[in-house]
Amino acid sequence: MLRNDFYTAEAQGPYETASIGRLELEDGGVIEDCWLAYATAGELNADKSNAILIPTWYSGTHGTWFQHYIGEGHALDPSKYFIISVNQIGNGMSVSPANTEDASIAMSKFPDVRIGDDVVAQERLLREKFGIERLFAVVGGSMGAQQTYEWIVRFPDKVQRAAPIAGTAKNTPHDFIFTETLNETVRADPGFNGGEYSSHTEVADGLRRQSHLWATMGFSTEWWKQEAWKGLGLGSAESALADFLDPLFMSMDPNTLLNNAWKWQRGDVSRHTDGDLAAALGRVTAITYVMPISEDMFFPVRDCATEQSLIPGSELRVIDDIAGHLSLFNLSPTYMEQVDAALGDLFGRETS
Amino acid sequence: MLRNDFYTAEAQGPYETASIGRLELEDGGVIEDCWLAYATAGELNADKSNAILIPTWYSGTHGTWFQHYIGEGHALDPSKYFIISVNQIGNGMSVSPANTEDASIAMSKFPDVRIGDDVVAQERLLREKFGIERLFAVVGGSMGAQQTYEWIVRFPDKVQRAAPIAGTAKNTPHDFIFTETLNETVRADPGFNGGEYSSHTEVADGLRRQSHLWATMGFSTEWWKQEAWKGLGLGSAESALADFLDPLFMSMDPNTLLNNAWKWQRGDVSRHTDGDLAAALGRVTAITYVMPISEDMFFPVRDCATEQSLIPGSELRVIDDIAGHLSLFNLSPTYMEQVDAALGDLFGRETS
């Protein structure tokens, strides 16, 4: 186990952990003690009909959701809903390469995990720990959107409403290659040492390079042109890297990023239907609002709209934001009101 | 001098060289013997009024222009025009880090060169070597577009028509950061050795990583999604990297790429007008067709259209192509007809 202050309650906010026991993975690996880190807000009602699940995105934890999305005045209102954000496997909070006590899966030996493994683990946690058989909603951004899609295809009867934000049901080939460039930043660092570094700080150069890739694809050309970093209290484009993105990514664990990236690259709900995406999305019975971000450079509205058109009764709700994919961090003053409006509409929809 | 078969007449097509003598550079360096590699087609007419200049782009040479753009049936028709493509300084064909015999500027010691230095050098070459005082047109893509803009702002009386394709007059901050990520791929390679490698093959890993960045930003998400690589005779997305982009970039000289990238990052015609881009572009008297590519991820149509609106009498001619920025390599069957149509119109315009 490595010490990393980023993956702590101090940095990410309070959380609990629970084990779902042995998890056999889609790609053949096993996690003998699969424990998940999760955080909750609000109270589960008597008939357990008000639970909203929030899976997490690449490089992220439950923290951003609790900091920005959840609270009174937001659609994700703990006075109405029992909200539970479950950290994805391998993200540094749930069982992960650098925090496991199981030497057989530590560091470079951590097994490949798929989006489907996370959803299976989450379903088990919700059912066994909380007795939740059906979710009021699943809401997720980016890799969280991948998990949201997996939920509504794999367990169509268990989800009433779904909001995949800035992500796809089937990862695109462009996105696969982009993610590979993220991986290469870390692997190219001699300090990475094949995944057997003794501190993430030994991979600082690689992590900084990864930050810079996020700076180009994660934002939009327009965000940089309008100097929107001023809205974050930053003084220059250089500062947007050196004082914001660089320290963020340089805090992270390289094996965690690689493990999650592998998962991200292979997200594809059509694995359930022999590669037929229309058949997979045709299964969906949840009321689904597909919510791409207008200036997202790697999950373009076009790609998300194509998938949305395959989901019965779904709606396309585009979030207009020049911050691009990283809008998810609630960087623009007009972002959250759009998210809240769409989620508010969705949560108000009656289900059959 | 390092041996590199990529920068040869066998690989790039025939060319000649000529020295313009000592070139003092904007940023303080000096190239004592500034020789330029250029290739021509067609004949200069008696009054020297039919010369078209083609500057080159990042990583490129005159080769692509002669292979794809120039010839009978194209707007760039050697039976009508004297066409001269001048390789930019530091591109591996003209005087460059790895091909100079001047030890004081070899490899890591090669001085920083600006877009303006190239245009000054080209103007001198055209005047002293060919007696050309005024150009029928300047046509350039990407960094060649930067040089085209520099020509029409710096020497407004010397250019009658201009076609900047897929590039900007003032580089955007987003583009600066993207280019830095290209630089980081090479610098992160231990084989780069601070620019003092003994063969570009020692930097193969870094160059391959650079290829992968081009694969994401250079193409569009749609190009990958539509599997447009099939049109290039390639069998898979993996092959589009391993058999096309990777070998291309792994053939190149790292110092050449870094030197050209430094120049690219700082392209800005408003240097002539104390940072006032409108004033700089307002100087233009050439008939100018601004030609962005519809799916270009780092020179979006929006950015190019904004600049176009500042150029008196100019027109915006968008080239519709899912190949994105790398459309410049004539990858789509509908690309060249659009370029030829726009250039044909431009060349047919009467000047005052």
XYZ file of C-alpha atoms in Angstrom:
704
model
C 0.000 0.000 0.000
C 1.259 3.418 -0.977
C 0.515 6.619 0.812
C -1.372 9.114 -1.346
C -3.204 11.987 0.285
C -5.427 12.454 -2.745
C -7.419 9.322 -2.004
C -8.510 10.245 1.496
C -11.604 11.562 3.202
C -9.717 14.789 3.852
C -9.290 15.370 0.125
C -12.458 13.754 -1.239
C -14.959 14.086 1.553
C -16.347 11.448 3.906
C -17.042 7.959 2.690
C -17.622 4.429 3.900
C -16.494 1.091 2.596
C -18.210 -2.263 2.286
C -17.084 -5.550 0.837
C -19.169 -7.490 -1.644
C -16.839 -10.453 -1.262
C -15.242 -12.288 -4.121
C -15.733 -10.757 -7.557
C -14.941 -12.799 -10.626
C -14.157 -10.447 -13.451
C -15.358 -10.580 -17.027
C -11.860 -10.852 -18.375
C -10.860 -13.730 -16.121
C -9.257 -12.048 -13.146
C -10.533 -12.277 -9.595
C -10.702 -9.789 -6.743
C -11.037 -11.984 -3.648
C -12.126 -9.156 -1.400
C -13.875 -6.578 -3.529
C -14.584 -3.631 -1.296
C -16.209 -0.487 -2.540
C -15.918 3.036 -1.217
C -19.162 4.977 -1.342
C -20.716 8.101 0.055
C -24.379 8.796 0.706
C -26.676 11.731 1.257
C -30.321 11.732 2.338
C -32.394 8.893 3.673
C -33.605 5.748 2.001
C -37.382 5.758 2.272
C -39.455 2.880 3.584
C -40.195 1.223 0.262
C -36.681 1.905 -0.955
C -37.950 3.703 -4.011
C -35.941 6.921 -3.794
C -32.379 5.723 -4.388
C -30.220 7.481 -6.947
C -26.906 5.919 -7.882
C -23.950 7.986 -9.092
C -20.998 6.061 -10.493
C -17.695 7.917 -10.907
C -15.555 9.032 -13.826
C -11.934 8.547 -14.886
C -9.526 10.144 -12.415
C -12.473 11.170 -10.231
C -14.158 10.069 -7.060
C -17.449 10.722 -5.288
C -15.916 14.020 -4.146
C -16.806 16.254 -7.093
C -20.409 15.064 -6.989
C -20.787 15.948 -3.349
C -18.970 19.226 -3.767
C -20.933 20.483 -6.774
C -23.946 18.413 -7.757
C -25.625 17.237 -4.570
C -27.432 19.451 -2.094
C -30.589 21.405 -1.419
C -31.473 23.559 -4.387
C -30.033 20.974 -6.746
C -31.995 18.309 -8.574
C -29.899 15.812 -6.607
C -31.612 16.892 -3.408
C -30.907 14.815 -0.287
C -34.167 15.972 1.272
C -35.994 13.968 -1.400
C -33.624 11.224 -2.433
C -31.210 8.736 -1.025
C -28.147 9.478 -3.109
C -25.267 7.070 -3.203
C -22.084 7.597 -5.154
C -20.049 4.422 -5.545
C -16.412 4.804 -6.527
C -15.521 2.617 -9.446
C -13.190 -0.315 -8.874
C -9.563 0.665 -9.224
C -10.129 4.399 -8.828
C -7.974 4.790 -5.744
C -10.914 4.900 -3.316
C -12.510 1.478 -3.856
C -10.164 -1.515 -4.033
C -7.294 -0.394 -6.238
C -3.736 -1.202 -7.280
C -2.113 0.993 -4.628
C -4.494 0.534 -1.680
C -5.111 -3.206 -1.612
C -3.600 -5.402 1.096
C -3.861 -8.378 -1.247
C -0.349 -8.713 -2.662
C -1.623 -10.896 -5.473
C -3.396 -7.927 -7.077
C -1.210 -5.050 -5.927
C 0.231 -2.456 -8.289
C 1.079 -3.883 -11.720
C -0.708 -7.131 -10.828
C -4.139 -5.518 -10.502
C -6.483 -7.325 -12.906
C -8.252 -5.792 -15.886
C -11.716 -4.600 -14.881
C -14.614 -3.862 -17.196
C -17.520 -1.450 -16.904
C -19.747 -4.493 -16.502
C -17.757 -5.640 -13.474
C -18.422 -2.332 -11.768
C -22.124 -2.502 -12.460
C -22.340 -6.059 -11.188
C -20.477 -5.012 -8.044
C -22.675 -1.959 -7.539
C -25.878 -3.971 -7.974
C -24.671 -6.417 -5.357
C -23.709 -3.655 -2.935
C -27.076 -1.929 -3.294
C -29.042 -5.134 -2.878
C -27.028 -6.837 -0.141
C -26.094 -3.801 1.892
C -29.153 -1.603 1.434
C -31.850 -3.920 0.149
C -32.322 -1.773 -2.931
C -33.822 -3.775 -5.785
C -34.719 -0.901 -8.074
C -33.171 2.510 -8.575
C -35.095 5.726 -8.888
C -32.294 6.887 -11.165
C -28.719 6.407 -12.256
C -26.778 9.577 -13.070
C -23.192 9.552 -14.268
C -20.677 11.599 -16.235
C -18.038 10.320 -18.674
C -17.027 6.840 -17.435
C -19.984 7.292 -15.090
C -22.129 7.619 -18.218
C -20.646 4.352 -19.470
C -21.703 2.700 -16.218
C -25.118 4.347 -16.480
C -25.610 2.863 -19.946
C -24.399 -0.504 -18.703
C -26.959 -0.387 -15.898
C -29.939 0.300 -18.156
C -28.927 -2.346 -20.692
C -27.775 -5.050 -18.269
C -30.500 -4.499 -15.668
C -33.370 -2.850 -17.557
C -35.893 -3.703 -14.838
C -33.786 -2.223 -12.086
C -33.510 1.377 -13.283
C -36.416 3.785 -13.665
C -34.558 6.835 -14.926
C -31.114 7.392 -16.352
C -28.969 10.402 -17.196
C -25.728 9.586 -18.993
C -23.825 12.885 -19.174
C -20.918 13.466 -21.573
C -20.292 9.827 -22.351
C -21.218 7.037 -24.707
C -22.775 3.588 -24.554
C -20.151 2.277 -26.919
C -16.744 3.863 -26.806
C -15.615 5.328 -30.125
C -12.395 4.327 -31.857
C -11.173 7.933 -31.672
C -11.695 7.900 -27.963
C -9.824 4.617 -27.628
C -6.786 6.143 -29.281
C -6.995 9.319 -27.222
C -7.085 7.261 -24.045
C -4.055 5.344 -25.235
C -2.146 8.632 -25.465
C -3.030 9.224 -21.818
C -1.604 5.823 -20.955
C 1.550 6.541 -22.901
C 2.325 9.658 -20.869
C 2.629 7.549 -17.740
C 4.293 4.517 -19.249
C 6.963 6.659 -20.923
C 8.146 7.902 -17.545
C 11.162 5.878 -16.365
C 9.847 6.420 -12.840
C 6.772 4.340 -13.701
C 8.979 1.286 -13.620
C 6.431 -1.049 -15.139
C 3.893 -0.083 -12.506
C 6.186 -0.881 -9.561
C 7.041 2.671 -8.438
C 7.222 3.288 -4.716
C 5.419 6.632 -4.825
C 3.250 8.340 -7.428
C 5.632 11.278 -7.128
C 8.200 9.214 -9.018
C 5.898 9.483 -12.032
C 5.375 13.242 -11.723
C 6.697 13.999 -15.214
C 4.363 11.498 -16.819
C 1.381 12.708 -14.839
C 2.152 16.300 -15.818
C 2.208 15.281 -19.473
C -1.151 13.608 -18.981
C -2.493 16.834 -17.529
C -1.430 18.619 -20.702
C -3.350 16.183 -22.890
C -6.437 16.884 -20.826
C -5.798 20.563 -21.359
C -6.178 20.167 -25.133
C -8.885 17.520 -25.489
C -10.600 18.096 -22.150
C -11.336 21.748 -22.772
C -12.349 23.298 -26.069
C -10.453 25.664 -28.334
C -13.071 28.244 -27.431
C -12.541 27.870 -23.690
C -8.906 28.763 -24.098
C -9.616 31.514 -26.597
C -12.127 33.228 -24.319
C -9.664 32.935 -21.441
C -12.374 31.248 -19.421
C -9.762 30.271 -16.838
C -10.298 33.788 -15.470
C -13.601 32.552 -14.131
C -11.668 30.087 -11.989
C -9.596 32.854 -10.445
C -6.546 31.927 -12.490
C -4.284 34.611 -13.923
C -3.094 33.090 -17.190
C -3.233 30.086 -19.486
C 0.047 28.944 -17.958
C -1.516 29.136 -14.529
C -4.477 27.045 -15.696
C -1.940 24.280 -16.187
C 0.582 24.918 -13.432
C -1.874 25.817 -10.689
C -4.958 23.812 -11.631
C -4.670 20.811 -13.950
C -1.043 19.848 -13.288
C -1.277 19.597 -9.491
C -4.586 17.728 -9.851
C -3.209 15.032 -12.113
C 0.143 14.915 -10.351
C -1.752 13.959 -7.181
C -3.130 10.817 -8.757
C -1.971 7.243 -8.789
C -0.598 6.096 -12.174
C -1.774 2.472 -11.889
C -5.230 3.702 -10.987
C -5.352 5.834 -14.097
C -4.113 2.993 -16.291
C -6.559 0.504 -14.852
C -9.496 2.847 -15.305
C -8.341 3.794 -18.798
C -8.288 0.151 -19.856
C -11.892 -0.101 -18.664
C -12.910 3.147 -20.348
C -11.438 2.118 -23.675
C -13.580 -1.028 -23.784
C -16.918 0.315 -22.615
C -19.549 -1.152 -24.915
C -23.105 -2.186 -24.044
C -23.386 -4.102 -27.300
C -21.303 -6.837 -25.664
C -24.686 -8.021 -24.382
C -26.132 -8.379 -27.874
C -23.355 -9.796 -30.009
C -22.195 -6.356 -31.080
C -25.626 -5.047 -32.050
C -25.787 -1.615 -30.449
C -29.339 -0.938 -31.580
C -30.498 -4.181 -29.993
C -28.696 -3.368 -26.754
C -30.098 0.150 -26.464
C -33.482 -1.103 -27.614
C -33.700 -3.041 -24.353
C -33.769 0.099 -22.277
C -36.962 0.741 -20.347
C -35.629 3.496 -18.089
C -36.643 7.015 -19.024
C -33.338 8.216 -20.366
C -32.043 11.742 -20.871
C -28.872 11.705 -22.942
C -26.886 14.782 -21.950
C -23.822 15.530 -24.074
C -21.885 18.776 -23.655
C -21.888 21.035 -26.694
C -18.138 21.600 -26.997
C -16.982 18.171 -25.849
C -14.099 17.261 -28.151
C -14.159 13.540 -27.577
C -17.795 12.779 -26.879
C -19.319 14.991 -29.582
C -23.026 15.696 -29.474
C -23.302 13.893 -32.810
C -22.102 10.596 -31.346
C -24.339 10.880 -28.307
C -27.365 11.831 -30.409
C -26.896 8.752 -32.569
C -27.046 6.551 -29.504
C -29.963 8.491 -28.046
C -31.982 7.838 -31.190
C -31.713 4.107 -30.464
C -33.155 4.360 -26.937
C -36.959 4.048 -26.758
C -38.633 7.155 -25.366
C -35.359 8.906 -24.628
C -34.614 12.598 -24.930
C -31.530 14.510 -25.984
C -30.657 17.338 -23.620
C -27.529 19.123 -24.788
C -25.641 21.107 -22.164
C -24.211 24.214 -23.724
C -20.755 24.844 -22.309
C -17.449 25.976 -23.823
C -15.463 24.172 -21.129
C -15.953 20.988 -23.144
C -15.637 17.652 -21.441
C -14.187 19.177 -18.289
C -17.415 21.118 -17.853
C -18.204 18.145 -15.640
C -16.158 19.874 -12.942
C -18.763 22.664 -12.878
C -16.374 25.257 -14.271
C -18.837 27.611 -15.952
C -21.461 29.701 -14.156
C -24.175 28.458 -16.524
C -23.351 24.760 -16.287
C -25.090 23.573 -13.166
C -28.387 25.289 -13.853
C -28.647 23.338 -17.118
C -27.812 20.058 -15.411
C -30.279 20.742 -12.636
C -33.007 21.676 -15.108
C -32.573 18.468 -17.106
C -32.279 16.229 -14.059
C -35.197 17.992 -12.418
C -37.348 17.256 -15.463
C -36.170 13.664 -15.529
C -36.827 13.064 -11.851
C -40.312 14.515 -12.277
C -41.221 12.024 -14.979
C -43.705 9.346 -13.935
C -42.751 5.773 -14.690
C -45.084 2.953 -15.539
C 25.089 15.863 -40.032
C 22.873 12.860 -39.476
C 21.748 10.483 -42.139
C 17.981 10.421 -42.556
C 16.461 8.980 -45.707
C 13.214 10.872 -45.160
C 14.795 14.187 -46.101
C 16.031 13.198 -49.528
C 14.969 13.677 -53.113
C 14.204 9.965 -53.262
C 11.604 10.318 -50.522
C 10.345 13.852 -51.169
C 10.867 14.349 -54.868
C 13.434 16.486 -56.702
C 14.495 19.817 -55.299
C 17.201 22.408 -55.551
C 18.920 24.533 -52.966
C 20.033 28.139 -52.915
C 21.626 30.259 -50.243
C 20.309 33.668 -49.328
C 23.389 34.269 -47.215
C 23.359 35.466 -43.654
C 19.952 35.618 -41.987
C 19.567 37.499 -38.758
C 16.616 36.087 -36.912
C 13.845 37.941 -35.152
C 14.652 36.359 -31.843
C 18.344 37.212 -31.950
C 19.946 34.141 -33.482
C 21.837 34.088 -36.744
C 22.089 31.575 -39.547
C 25.322 32.499 -41.324
C 24.554 30.477 -44.415
C 20.810 30.273 -44.790
C 20.121 27.911 -47.643
C 16.673 26.968 -48.714
C 15.464 23.824 -50.447
C 12.779 24.449 -53.037
C 11.082 22.722 -55.918
C 9.479 24.305 -58.939
C 7.025 23.419 -61.671
C 6.138 25.354 -64.796
C 7.879 28.359 -66.320
C 8.212 31.871 -65.052
C 6.724 34.125 -67.726
C 8.460 37.138 -69.213
C 6.990 39.741 -66.869
C 7.307 37.410 -63.901
C 3.658 37.758 -63.108
C 2.674 34.096 -62.836
C 4.581 32.941 -59.742
C 2.761 31.031 -57.026
C 4.562 30.407 -53.757
C 3.787 27.403 -51.567
C 5.347 27.393 -48.110
C 5.366 24.105 -46.169
C 3.682 22.779 -43.034
C 4.874 21.210 -39.787
C 6.546 17.853 -40.405
C 6.068 18.300 -44.143
C 8.082 19.256 -47.180
C 7.395 20.312 -50.759
C 6.760 16.613 -51.473
C 3.066 16.368 -50.629
C 2.301 19.439 -52.715
C 3.956 17.993 -55.775
C 2.453 14.585 -55.216
C -1.134 15.732 -54.748
C -1.815 19.393 -55.454
C 0.273 20.393 -58.451
C -0.272 19.189 -61.980
C -2.419 19.511 -65.069
C -6.088 19.332 -64.163
C -5.390 21.003 -60.834
C -5.780 24.691 -60.089
C -2.041 24.656 -59.398
C -1.370 24.029 -63.083
C 2.255 24.205 -64.216
C 1.149 24.941 -67.772
C -0.155 28.296 -66.528
C 1.896 29.136 -63.477
C 5.419 29.077 -62.196
C 4.933 27.211 -58.946
C 7.621 27.213 -56.301
C 7.400 25.424 -53.006
C 9.991 26.598 -50.501
C 10.697 24.347 -47.536
C 10.535 26.212 -44.274
C 13.738 26.761 -42.345
C 14.501 23.907 -40.002
C 12.185 21.394 -41.692
C 14.899 18.923 -42.557
C 15.126 19.963 -46.230
C 16.197 23.609 -45.912
C 18.955 24.400 -43.424
C 18.082 22.425 -40.306
C 19.445 21.115 -37.026
C 20.530 17.757 -38.446
C 21.692 18.739 -41.925
C 23.770 21.837 -41.336
C 27.555 21.752 -41.640
C 27.759 24.750 -39.335
C 28.568 23.222 -35.956
C 27.548 26.406 -34.182
C 23.899 25.776 -35.060
C 23.815 21.991 -35.233
C 21.295 19.860 -33.371
C 20.314 21.349 -30.007
C 22.117 24.593 -30.883
C 19.845 25.443 -33.812
C 18.384 28.892 -33.148
C 14.713 29.707 -32.651
C 13.114 30.690 -35.950
C 9.885 32.597 -36.433
C 7.312 32.541 -39.209
C 8.509 36.051 -40.104
C 12.051 34.793 -40.599
C 10.823 32.312 -43.161
C 8.864 34.900 -45.053
C 11.819 37.302 -45.095
C 14.019 34.481 -46.366
C 11.497 33.456 -49.025
C 11.069 37.020 -50.251
C 14.817 37.349 -50.614
C 15.103 34.040 -52.460
C 12.336 34.949 -54.896
C 13.749 38.398 -55.593
C 17.454 37.635 -55.712
C 17.331 34.251 -57.388
C 14.317 34.673 -59.679
C 13.747 38.404 -59.880
C 10.198 37.993 -58.646
C 8.909 41.185 -57.046
C 5.265 40.281 -56.826
C 3.498 36.972 -56.425
C 0.451 35.898 -58.363
C -0.530 33.969 -55.242
C 0.617 32.408 -52.012
C -1.049 29.116 -51.060
C -0.239 27.256 -47.868
C -1.701 24.781 -45.406
C -1.347 24.759 -41.619
C 2.066 26.325 -40.848
C 2.021 27.160 -44.560
C -1.166 29.124 -43.844
C 0.684 30.955 -41.082
C 3.376 31.901 -43.600
C 0.700 32.895 -46.112
C -0.861 35.266 -43.589
C 2.573 36.620 -42.715
C 3.222 37.331 -46.390
C 0.029 39.312 -46.947
C 0.447 41.337 -43.763
C 4.199 41.926 -43.952
C 4.385 42.472 -47.715
C 0.881 43.565 -48.740
C 2.093 44.995 -52.075
C 3.875 41.819 -53.038
C 0.979 39.349 -53.030
C -2.027 39.502 -55.330
C -3.938 36.467 -54.081
C -3.714 34.340 -50.991
C -5.196 31.043 -49.821
C -4.441 30.146 -46.223
C -5.782 26.600 -45.777
C -6.448 25.059 -42.350
C -4.425 27.546 -40.376
C -4.625 30.824 -38.543
C -3.075 34.296 -38.683
C -2.655 34.290 -34.935
C -2.103 30.986 -33.238
C -4.680 30.166 -30.596
C -3.804 29.377 -26.968
C -5.378 25.939 -27.319
C -3.171 25.235 -30.264
C -0.097 26.394 -28.349
C -0.803 23.850 -25.635
C -1.518 21.079 -28.112
C 1.802 21.747 -29.818
C 3.535 21.599 -26.460
C 2.156 18.094 -25.980
C 3.807 17.167 -29.279
C 7.082 18.537 -27.996
C 6.746 16.613 -24.766
C 6.480 13.263 -26.572
C 9.962 13.739 -27.976
C 11.576 15.360 -24.968
C 10.319 12.611 -22.649
C 12.270 10.004 -24.593
C 15.613 9.305 -22.887
C 17.005 8.724 -26.380
C 16.400 12.369 -27.205
C 19.293 13.224 -24.942
C 18.660 16.947 -24.901
C 18.678 17.060 -28.696
C 22.078 15.391 -29.033
C 20.988 11.945 -30.258
C 23.109 10.322 -32.917
C 20.185 9.018 -34.964
C 16.491 9.858 -35.034
C 15.891 6.130 -34.510
C 17.055 6.595 -30.918
C 13.921 8.687 -30.399
C 11.568 6.161 -32.000
C 9.384 5.782 -28.909
C 8.869 9.510 -28.598
C 8.124 9.908 -32.281
C 5.593 7.076 -32.108
C 3.860 8.819 -29.221
C 3.765 11.993 -31.299
C 2.131 10.035 -34.091
C -0.596 8.980 -31.679
C -1.347 12.566 -30.704
C -1.773 13.384 -34.368
C -4.131 10.440 -34.620
C -6.502 12.047 -32.113
C -6.276 15.752 -32.879
C -5.200 15.430 -36.514
C -8.187 13.413 -37.585
C -11.754 13.829 -36.364
C -13.866 11.562 -34.207
C -16.022 11.046 -37.274
C -13.115 9.926 -39.462
C -12.350 7.128 -37.046
C -16.000 6.272 -36.529
C -16.660 5.925 -40.258
C -13.515 3.790 -40.592
C -12.344 6.126 -43.296
C -8.914 4.504 -43.138
C -10.427 1.872 -45.415
C -10.228 4.448 -48.166
C -6.467 4.452 -47.717
C -6.268 0.707 -48.231
C -5.703 0.071 -44.541
C -7.317 -2.880 -42.811
C -7.974 -1.589 -39.311
C -7.678 1.349 -36.928
C -4.535 -0.278 -35.541
C -3.103 -0.418 -39.036
C -3.873 3.274 -39.556
C -1.371 3.876 -36.779
C 1.133 1.061 -37.235
C 1.309 1.148 -41.026
C 0.583 4.790 -41.810
C 1.045 7.457 -39.139
C 3.659 5.728 -36.972
C 6.185 4.987 -39.719
C 5.668 8.491 -41.104
C 6.457 10.265 -37.855
C 9.151 7.780 -36.868
C 10.985 8.751 -40.052
C 11.301 12.349 -38.969
C 14.001 14.266 -37.185
C 13.102 15.220 -33.584
C 15.021 18.515 -33.540
C 13.336 19.495 -36.780
C 9.928 18.889 -35.271
C 10.807 20.821 -32.124
C 12.221 23.760 -34.037
C 9.192 23.984 -36.303
C 6.824 23.553 -33.349
C 8.421 26.509 -31.559
C 7.777 28.575 -34.671
C 4.227 27.310 -35.075
C 3.334 28.106 -31.481
C 4.301 31.755 -31.921
C 2.760 32.504 -35.318
C 1.047 35.869 -35.010
C 0.708 38.574 -37.652
C -0.344 41.067 -35.000
C 3.316 41.323 -34.029
C 3.406 43.920 -36.811
C 0.722 46.058 -35.184
C 1.400 45.987 -31.470
C -0.911 43.040 -30.934
C -3.842 44.499 -32.873
C -4.992 41.619 -35.058
C -7.705 43.652 -36.775
C -5.161 46.291 -37.735
C -2.770 43.661 -39.058
C -5.366 41.872 -41.168
C -6.805 45.208 -42.226
C -3.574 45.855 -44.113
C -4.200 43.007 -46.507
C -4.725 43.959 -50.138
C -4.396 40.472 -51.615
C -7.632 38.799 -52.626
C -7.802 36.247 -49.843
C -9.763 33.012 -49.631
C -9.695 31.669 -46.100
C -10.095 27.902 -46.363
C -10.613 26.055 -43.076
C -11.508 22.358 -43.018
C -14.908 21.566 -41.539
C -13.824 18.918 -39.023
C -10.449 20.397 -38.104
C -10.127 19.907 -34.346
C -7.477 22.500 -33.728
C -8.109 25.127 -36.379
C -11.912 25.210 -36.108
C -13.897 26.968 -38.811
C -15.070 29.406 -36.139
C -11.553 30.654 -35.449
C -10.715 30.974 -39.135
C -13.998 32.742 -39.901
C -13.298 35.323 -37.215
C -9.987 36.166 -38.834
C -11.514 36.131 -42.309
C -14.038 38.750 -41.249
C -11.130 41.096 -40.530
C -9.607 40.820 -44.013
C -10.961 43.351 -46.533
C -12.711 41.743 -49.483
C -11.900 38.217 -48.368
C -14.058 35.132 -48.706
C -14.577 32.115 -46.484
C -14.425 28.843 -48.383
C -14.917 25.931 -46.014
C -13.614 22.570 -47.175
C -15.961 19.836 -46.015
C -13.917 16.836 -44.917
C -14.164 14.386 -42.026
C -10.427 13.728 -42.131
C -9.982 16.911 -40.119
C -6.659 18.688 -40.171
C -4.907 15.776 -41.868
C -7.236 16.235 -44.834
C -4.285 18.276 -46.073
C -2.700 14.980 -47.114
C -5.530 14.519 -49.653
C -7.011 11.529 -47.854
C -10.645 11.823 -48.929
C -11.907 11.407 -52.507
C -13.854 14.677 -52.264
C -11.052 16.803 -50.830
C -9.035 17.860 -53.837
C -11.996 18.844 -55.986
C -13.020 21.345 -53.315
C -9.509 22.752 -53.037
C -9.188 22.992 -56.801
C -12.576 24.691 -57.103
C -11.709 27.336 -54.516
C -8.188 27.937 -55.828
C -9.496 27.983 -59.416
C -11.961 30.725 -58.464
C -9.265 32.630 -56.623
C -6.778 32.433 -59.478
C -9.470 33.660 -61.871
C -10.086 36.809 -59.867
C -8.820 40.008 -61.452
C -6.681 42.243 -59.310
C -6.475 46.000 -59.435
